[in-house]
Amino acid sequence: MRSLGREFIIIAILVCLGMGFSLATGRSPLPWAAPEIGPGEIRLIDAKALDLIWVDARNEEDFAKAHIPEAILLNEENWDTGLINLMEAWLSIPRPMVIYCADASCGTSKKIAERLREALPEAEIYTLKGGWESWE
């Protein structure tokens, strides 16, 4: 019974040392810190690792200048045609979708994502943290 208590104390000390090291070196976020990404968001590094359907929620002029390769333009102005194009891509090979707009402060991608979640409740839909700026 004594050895069990001693083992428990050794394990507790090792756990505390590990936690202290992780917090001190920044390898673990502080428990009271705000999360890096919000609900429904995905970071670019994680998105690039997946086979996705990219959805550009910016205006047509910005899309024409530059966009993520094979991205589909879908915003409030071209909702009907953009949704048809998106549905064709998604129904042929169902994949997660990532919607992006101009930058982190742009709320258009979140609005488009919410509309898509209502229209396609079974689809996996994310917004890109940082938007187009993170891609550039």
Short mmCIF file of N, CA and C in Angstrom, two decimals:
data_model
loop_
_atom_site.label_atom_id
_atom_site.label_comp_id
_atom_site.label_asym_id
_atom_site.label_seq_id
_atom_site.Cartn_x
_atom_site.Cartn_y
_atom_site.Cartn_z
N MET A 1 0.81 -1.19 0.00
CA MET A 1 0.00 0.00 0.00
C MET A 1 0.87 1.27 0.00
N ARG A 2 2.02 1.16 0.70
CA ARG A 2 2.92 2.31 0.75
C ARG A 2 3.51 2.62 -0.61
N SER A 3 3.85 1.58 -1.37
CA SER A 3 4.43 1.81 -2.69
C SER A 3 3.42 2.43 -3.64
N LEU A 4 2.15 2.10 -3.46
CA LEU A 4 1.11 2.69 -4.30
C LEU A 4 1.01 4.19 -4.04
N GLY A 5 1.09 4.58 -2.78
CA GLY A 5 1.05 6.01 -2.43
C GLY A 5 2.26 6.74 -2.96
N ARG A 6 3.43 6.10 -2.89
CA ARG A 6 4.66 6.71 -3.38
C ARG A 6 4.59 6.88 -4.90
N GLU A 7 4.07 5.88 -5.60
CA GLU A 7 3.92 5.97 -7.07
C GLU A 7 2.96 7.08 -7.44
N PHE A 8 1.88 7.22 -6.68
CA PHE A 8 0.92 8.29 -6.95
C PHE A 8 1.58 9.66 -6.80
N ILE A 9 2.38 9.83 -5.75
CA ILE A 9 3.07 11.11 -5.53
C ILE A 9 4.06 11.38 -6.65
N ILE A 10 4.79 10.37 -7.11
CA ILE A 10 5.76 10.55 -8.20
C ILE A 10 5.03 10.95 -9.49
N ILE A 11 3.92 10.29 -9.77
CA ILE A 11 3.14 10.62 -10.98
C ILE A 11 2.61 12.04 -10.88
N ALA A 12 2.10 12.43 -9.72
CA ALA A 12 1.57 13.78 -9.53
C ALA A 12 2.67 14.82 -9.73
N ILE A 13 3.86 14.56 -9.22
CA ILE A 13 4.98 15.49 -9.40
C ILE A 13 5.36 15.60 -10.87
N LEU A 14 5.42 14.49 -11.57
CA LEU A 14 5.75 14.51 -13.00
C LEU A 14 4.70 15.26 -13.81
N VAL A 15 3.44 15.06 -13.48
CA VAL A 15 2.36 15.78 -14.18
C VAL A 15 2.50 17.27 -13.95
N CYS A 16 2.74 17.67 -12.71
CA CYS A 16 2.89 19.10 -12.41
C CYS A 16 4.11 19.70 -13.12
N LEU A 17 5.21 18.96 -13.17
CA LEU A 17 6.39 19.44 -13.89
C LEU A 17 6.09 19.60 -15.38
N GLY A 18 5.39 18.64 -15.96
CA GLY A 18 5.03 18.71 -17.38
C GLY A 18 4.12 19.89 -17.67
N MET A 19 3.13 20.09 -16.81
CA MET A 19 2.23 21.24 -17.01
C MET A 19 3.00 22.55 -16.90
N GLY A 20 3.85 22.65 -15.88
CA GLY A 20 4.63 23.87 -15.70
C GLY A 20 5.54 24.15 -16.88
N PHE A 21 6.19 23.11 -17.40
CA PHE A 21 7.06 23.27 -18.57
C PHE A 21 6.25 23.72 -19.78
N SER A 22 5.11 23.09 -20.03
CA SER A 22 4.28 23.44 -21.19
C SER A 22 3.79 24.88 -21.11
N LEU A 23 3.36 25.30 -19.93
CA LEU A 23 2.88 26.68 -19.77
C LEU A 23 4.02 27.69 -19.86
N ALA A 24 5.16 27.37 -19.28
CA ALA A 24 6.29 28.29 -19.27
C ALA A 24 6.90 28.47 -20.65
N THR A 25 6.94 27.42 -21.46
CA THR A 25 7.54 27.51 -22.79
C THR A 25 6.56 27.94 -23.87
N GLY A 26 5.28 28.04 -23.53
CA GLY A 26 4.28 28.44 -24.51
C GLY A 26 3.81 27.31 -25.40
N ARG A 27 4.15 26.09 -25.07
CA ARG A 27 3.71 24.94 -25.87
C ARG A 27 2.25 24.62 -25.64
N SER A 28 1.71 25.14 -24.57
CA SER A 28 0.31 24.91 -24.26
C SER A 28 -0.33 26.27 -24.00
N PRO A 29 -1.53 26.51 -24.51
CA PRO A 29 -2.15 27.82 -24.26
C PRO A 29 -2.55 27.95 -22.79
N LEU A 30 -2.53 29.15 -22.32
CA LEU A 30 -2.95 29.39 -20.95
C LEU A 30 -4.43 29.06 -20.82
N PRO A 31 -4.83 28.46 -19.72
CA PRO A 31 -6.23 28.04 -19.58
C PRO A 31 -7.24 29.19 -19.69
N TRP A 32 -6.84 30.39 -19.33
CA TRP A 32 -7.76 31.53 -19.36
C TRP A 32 -7.65 32.32 -20.67
N ALA A 33 -6.75 31.93 -21.55
CA ALA A 33 -6.57 32.64 -22.82
C ALA A 33 -7.72 32.32 -23.78
N ALA A 34 -8.05 33.29 -24.60
CA ALA A 34 -9.10 33.09 -25.61
C ALA A 34 -8.61 32.08 -26.64
N PRO A 35 -9.50 31.27 -27.18
CA PRO A 35 -9.07 30.28 -28.18
C PRO A 35 -8.56 30.97 -29.45
N GLU A 36 -7.62 30.31 -30.12
CA GLU A 36 -7.03 30.87 -31.34
C GLU A 36 -8.04 30.98 -32.47
N ILE A 37 -8.93 30.01 -32.58
CA ILE A 37 -9.92 30.06 -33.65
C ILE A 37 -11.32 29.94 -33.04
N GLY A 38 -12.26 30.53 -33.71
CA GLY A 38 -13.63 30.50 -33.23
C GLY A 38 -14.37 29.28 -33.75
N PRO A 39 -15.60 29.12 -33.32
CA PRO A 39 -16.39 27.99 -33.79
C PRO A 39 -16.63 28.08 -35.29
N GLY A 40 -16.45 26.99 -35.97
CA GLY A 40 -16.68 26.96 -37.41
C GLY A 40 -15.53 27.48 -38.24
N GLU A 41 -14.43 27.91 -37.60
CA GLU A 41 -13.28 28.43 -38.33
C GLU A 41 -12.25 27.32 -38.53
N ILE A 42 -11.41 27.53 -39.53
CA ILE A 42 -10.29 26.61 -39.77
C ILE A 42 -9.08 27.45 -40.16
N ARG A 43 -7.92 27.04 -39.69
CA ARG A 43 -6.68 27.74 -40.05
C ARG A 43 -6.22 27.28 -41.43
N LEU A 44 -5.49 28.13 -42.12
CA LEU A 44 -5.03 27.82 -43.46
C LEU A 44 -4.18 26.56 -43.49
N ILE A 45 -3.29 26.39 -42.53
CA ILE A 45 -2.42 25.22 -42.52
C ILE A 45 -3.23 23.93 -42.42
N ASP A 46 -4.32 23.96 -41.65
CA ASP A 46 -5.18 22.79 -41.54
C ASP A 46 -6.01 22.58 -42.80
N ALA A 47 -6.47 23.67 -43.39
CA ALA A 47 -7.28 23.58 -44.59
C ALA A 47 -6.49 23.04 -45.77
N LYS A 48 -5.22 23.43 -45.87
CA LYS A 48 -4.39 22.96 -46.99
C LYS A 48 -4.15 21.46 -46.94
N ALA A 49 -4.30 20.87 -45.77
CA ALA A 49 -4.08 19.43 -45.62
C ALA A 49 -5.30 18.62 -46.06
N LEU A 50 -6.41 19.28 -46.33
CA LEU A 50 -7.64 18.59 -46.70
C LEU A 50 -7.98 18.78 -48.17
N ASP A 51 -8.79 17.89 -48.70
CA ASP A 51 -9.33 18.04 -50.05
C ASP A 51 -10.64 18.80 -49.89
N LEU A 52 -10.63 20.07 -50.27
CA LEU A 52 -11.75 20.98 -49.98
C LEU A 52 -12.40 21.54 -51.23
N ILE A 53 -13.54 22.12 -51.01
CA ILE A 53 -14.16 23.01 -51.99
C ILE A 53 -13.98 24.41 -51.42
N TRP A 54 -13.23 25.25 -52.12
CA TRP A 54 -13.01 26.63 -51.69
C TRP A 54 -14.13 27.50 -52.22
N VAL A 55 -14.67 28.34 -51.36
CA VAL A 55 -15.76 29.24 -51.73
C VAL A 55 -15.32 30.67 -51.43
N ASP A 56 -15.27 31.49 -52.47
CA ASP A 56 -14.84 32.88 -52.35
C ASP A 56 -16.08 33.76 -52.16
N ALA A 57 -16.18 34.44 -51.02
CA ALA A 57 -17.33 35.28 -50.72
C ALA A 57 -17.06 36.75 -50.99
N ARG A 58 -15.94 37.06 -51.64
CA ARG A 58 -15.62 38.45 -51.95
C ARG A 58 -16.43 38.90 -53.16
N ASN A 59 -16.27 40.16 -53.54
CA ASN A 59 -17.01 40.64 -54.72
C ASN A 59 -16.38 40.11 -56.00
N GLU A 60 -17.12 40.26 -57.09
CA GLU A 60 -16.70 39.70 -58.38
C GLU A 60 -15.39 40.31 -58.88
N GLU A 61 -15.20 41.60 -58.62
CA GLU A 61 -13.99 42.29 -59.07
C GLU A 61 -12.74 41.72 -58.39
N ASP A 62 -12.81 41.52 -57.07
CA ASP A 62 -11.67 40.95 -56.34
C ASP A 62 -11.42 39.50 -56.76
N PHE A 63 -12.49 38.77 -56.99
CA PHE A 63 -12.37 37.38 -57.43
C PHE A 63 -11.67 37.32 -58.79
N ALA A 64 -12.02 38.26 -59.70
CA ALA A 64 -11.42 38.27 -61.03
C ALA A 64 -9.92 38.61 -60.96
N LYS A 65 -9.52 39.43 -60.00
CA LYS A 65 -8.11 39.80 -59.85
C LYS A 65 -7.28 38.61 -59.39
N ALA A 66 -7.75 37.93 -58.38
CA ALA A 66 -7.02 36.78 -57.83
C ALA A 66 -7.94 36.02 -56.88
N HIS A 67 -7.76 34.70 -56.87
CA HIS A 67 -8.52 33.84 -55.96
C HIS A 67 -7.78 32.52 -55.77
N ILE A 68 -8.20 31.76 -54.80
CA ILE A 68 -7.61 30.45 -54.56
C ILE A 68 -7.95 29.57 -55.76
N PRO A 69 -6.99 28.81 -56.28
CA PRO A 69 -7.26 27.97 -57.45
C PRO A 69 -8.50 27.08 -57.25
N GLU A 70 -9.33 27.03 -58.26
CA GLU A 70 -10.57 26.24 -58.31
C GLU A 70 -11.64 26.72 -57.34
N ALA A 71 -11.48 27.92 -56.77
CA ALA A 71 -12.50 28.45 -55.86
C ALA A 71 -13.76 28.80 -56.64
N ILE A 72 -14.88 28.71 -55.96
CA ILE A 72 -16.18 29.04 -56.54
C ILE A 72 -16.63 30.36 -55.94
N LEU A 73 -17.02 31.28 -56.79
CA LEU A 73 -17.51 32.58 -56.32
C LEU A 73 -18.95 32.42 -55.84
N LEU A 74 -19.18 32.80 -54.59
CA LEU A 74 -20.53 32.74 -54.02
C LEU A 74 -20.66 33.86 -53.00
N ASN A 75 -21.44 34.86 -53.36
CA ASN A 75 -21.72 35.96 -52.44
C ASN A 75 -23.19 36.34 -52.57
N GLU A 76 -23.60 37.36 -51.88
CA GLU A 76 -25.01 37.76 -51.90
C GLU A 76 -25.47 38.18 -53.30
N GLU A 77 -24.59 38.82 -54.07
CA GLU A 77 -24.96 39.32 -55.40
C GLU A 77 -25.18 38.20 -56.42
N ASN A 78 -24.43 37.12 -56.31
CA ASN A 78 -24.57 36.03 -57.28
C ASN A 78 -24.98 34.72 -56.60
N TRP A 79 -25.83 34.82 -55.59
CA TRP A 79 -26.19 33.66 -54.78
C TRP A 79 -26.72 32.50 -55.61
N ASP A 80 -27.65 32.78 -56.52
CA ASP A 80 -28.28 31.69 -57.28
C ASP A 80 -27.29 30.95 -58.18
N THR A 81 -26.56 31.69 -59.00
CA THR A 81 -25.61 31.01 -59.90
C THR A 81 -24.45 30.39 -59.13
N GLY A 82 -23.96 31.08 -58.10
CA GLY A 82 -22.88 30.55 -57.29
C GLY A 82 -23.29 29.28 -56.55
N LEU A 83 -24.53 29.26 -56.06
CA LEU A 83 -25.02 28.08 -55.35
C LEU A 83 -25.16 26.89 -56.30
N ILE A 84 -25.58 27.13 -57.52
CA ILE A 84 -25.67 26.05 -58.50
C ILE A 84 -24.27 25.47 -58.77
N ASN A 85 -23.30 26.34 -58.98
CA ASN A 85 -21.92 25.88 -59.20
C ASN A 85 -21.38 25.10 -58.00
N LEU A 86 -21.67 25.60 -56.82
CA LEU A 86 -21.22 24.93 -55.61
C LEU A 86 -21.89 23.56 -55.45
N MET A 87 -23.17 23.50 -55.71
CA MET A 87 -23.91 22.23 -55.59
C MET A 87 -23.38 21.19 -56.59
N GLU A 88 -23.06 21.64 -57.80
CA GLU A 88 -22.50 20.71 -58.79
C GLU A 88 -21.18 20.11 -58.28
N ALA A 89 -20.33 20.97 -57.72
CA ALA A 89 -19.04 20.49 -57.21
C ALA A 89 -19.23 19.58 -56.00
N TRP A 90 -20.12 19.95 -55.10
CA TRP A 90 -20.31 19.20 -53.87
C TRP A 90 -21.03 17.87 -54.12
N LEU A 91 -22.01 17.87 -55.01
CA LEU A 91 -22.74 16.63 -55.27
C LEU A 91 -21.90 15.62 -56.05
N SER A 92 -20.97 16.11 -56.89
CA SER A 92 -20.13 15.17 -57.63
C SER A 92 -19.17 14.45 -56.68
N ILE A 93 -18.55 15.19 -55.77
CA ILE A 93 -17.67 14.59 -54.74
C ILE A 93 -17.90 15.39 -53.44
N PRO A 94 -18.72 14.89 -52.54
CA PRO A 94 -18.95 15.62 -51.28
C PRO A 94 -17.65 15.78 -50.49
N ARG A 95 -17.30 17.02 -50.23
CA ARG A 95 -16.09 17.37 -49.48
C ARG A 95 -16.41 18.53 -48.56
N PRO A 96 -15.58 18.76 -47.57
CA PRO A 96 -15.78 19.96 -46.73
C PRO A 96 -15.63 21.22 -47.57
N MET A 97 -16.32 22.26 -47.14
CA MET A 97 -16.25 23.56 -47.81
C MET A 97 -15.59 24.57 -46.88
N VAL A 98 -14.77 25.44 -47.45
CA VAL A 98 -14.17 26.53 -46.68
C VAL A 98 -14.50 27.83 -47.40
N ILE A 99 -15.16 28.72 -46.68
CA ILE A 99 -15.57 30.00 -47.24
C ILE A 99 -14.59 31.06 -46.73
N TYR A 100 -14.16 31.93 -47.64
CA TYR A 100 -13.27 33.01 -47.23
C TYR A 100 -13.73 34.31 -47.84
N CYS A 101 -13.41 35.41 -47.14
CA CYS A 101 -13.66 36.75 -47.68
C CYS A 101 -12.34 37.51 -47.60
N ALA A 102 -12.38 38.81 -47.61
CA ALA A 102 -11.17 39.61 -47.77
C ALA A 102 -10.15 39.46 -46.64
N ASP A 103 -10.58 39.60 -45.40
CA ASP A 103 -9.63 39.56 -44.29
C ASP A 103 -10.33 39.08 -43.02
N ALA A 104 -9.61 39.13 -41.91
CA ALA A 104 -10.14 38.62 -40.65
C ALA A 104 -11.35 39.41 -40.15
N SER A 105 -11.42 40.70 -40.48
CA SER A 105 -12.53 41.52 -39.99
C SER A 105 -13.76 41.44 -40.89
N CYS A 106 -13.63 40.84 -42.03
CA CYS A 106 -14.74 40.72 -42.96
C CYS A 106 -15.74 39.69 -42.43
N GLY A 107 -16.99 40.03 -42.37
CA GLY A 107 -18.00 39.11 -41.86
C GLY A 107 -18.77 38.38 -42.94
N THR A 108 -18.46 38.66 -44.20
CA THR A 108 -19.21 38.06 -45.30
C THR A 108 -19.11 36.55 -45.31
N SER A 109 -17.92 36.01 -45.06
CA SER A 109 -17.76 34.56 -45.09
C SER A 109 -18.62 33.88 -44.03
N LYS A 110 -18.74 34.50 -42.86
CA LYS A 110 -19.57 33.93 -41.80
C LYS A 110 -21.05 33.94 -42.20
N LYS A 111 -21.49 35.02 -42.85
CA LYS A 111 -22.89 35.10 -43.30
C LYS A 111 -23.17 34.04 -44.37
N ILE A 112 -22.26 33.90 -45.31
CA ILE A 112 -22.44 32.90 -46.37
C ILE A 112 -22.41 31.50 -45.76
N ALA A 113 -21.51 31.26 -44.82
CA ALA A 113 -21.43 29.95 -44.17
C ALA A 113 -22.73 29.62 -43.46
N GLU A 114 -23.32 30.59 -42.78
CA GLU A 114 -24.59 30.35 -42.08
C GLU A 114 -25.71 30.01 -43.07
N ARG A 115 -25.77 30.74 -44.16
CA ARG A 115 -26.79 30.44 -45.19
C ARG A 115 -26.60 29.04 -45.76
N LEU A 116 -25.34 28.68 -46.00
CA LEU A 116 -25.05 27.34 -46.54
C LEU A 116 -25.38 26.25 -45.53
N ARG A 117 -25.11 26.51 -44.25
CA ARG A 117 -25.43 25.51 -43.22
C ARG A 117 -26.93 25.27 -43.14
N GLU A 118 -27.72 26.31 -43.36
CA GLU A 118 -29.17 26.16 -43.38
C GLU A 118 -29.61 25.38 -44.61
N ALA A 119 -28.99 25.69 -45.75
CA ALA A 119 -29.37 25.04 -47.01
C ALA A 119 -28.85 23.61 -47.09
N LEU A 120 -27.68 23.35 -46.52
CA LEU A 120 -27.04 22.03 -46.58
C LEU A 120 -26.64 21.58 -45.17
N PRO A 121 -27.60 21.18 -44.36
CA PRO A 121 -27.27 20.84 -42.97
C PRO A 121 -26.31 19.66 -42.83
N GLU A 122 -26.23 18.80 -43.85
CA GLU A 122 -25.34 17.64 -43.75
C GLU A 122 -23.92 17.95 -44.24
N ALA A 123 -23.68 19.14 -44.76
CA ALA A 123 -22.35 19.50 -45.27
C ALA A 123 -21.45 19.98 -44.14
N GLU A 124 -20.16 19.77 -44.34
CA GLU A 124 -19.13 20.23 -43.41
C GLU A 124 -18.63 21.58 -43.93
N ILE A 125 -18.94 22.65 -43.20
CA ILE A 125 -18.68 24.01 -43.69
C ILE A 125 -17.86 24.79 -42.67
N TYR A 126 -16.78 25.41 -43.14
CA TYR A 126 -15.90 26.20 -42.30
C TYR A 126 -15.70 27.58 -42.91
N THR A 127 -15.22 28.52 -42.09
CA THR A 127 -14.73 29.80 -42.60
C THR A 127 -13.22 29.83 -42.37
N LEU A 128 -12.51 30.46 -43.28
CA LEU A 128 -11.06 30.52 -43.21
C LEU A 128 -10.64 31.64 -42.27
N LYS A 129 -9.91 31.29 -41.22
CA LYS A 129 -9.42 32.30 -40.28
C LYS A 129 -8.42 33.20 -41.02
N GLY A 130 -8.67 34.49 -40.98
CA GLY A 130 -7.79 35.45 -41.64
C GLY A 130 -8.21 35.78 -43.07
N GLY A 131 -9.11 34.98 -43.63
CA GLY A 131 -9.62 35.25 -44.98
C GLY A 131 -8.55 35.20 -46.06
N TRP A 132 -8.80 35.92 -47.13
CA TRP A 132 -7.90 35.97 -48.29
C TRP A 132 -6.51 36.41 -47.88
N GLU A 133 -6.42 37.34 -46.91
CA GLU A 133 -5.11 37.83 -46.46
C GLU A 133 -4.22 36.70 -45.97
N SER A 134 -4.81 35.70 -45.32
CA SER A 134 -3.98 34.58 -44.83
C SER A 134 -3.45 33.74 -45.99
N TRP A 135 -4.18 33.71 -47.11
CA TRP A 135 -3.72 32.95 -48.28
C TRP A 135 -2.55 33.66 -48.96
N GLU A 136 -2.65 34.98 -49.06
CA GLU A 136 -1.60 35.76 -49.71
C GLU A 136 -0.32 35.64 -48.94
#
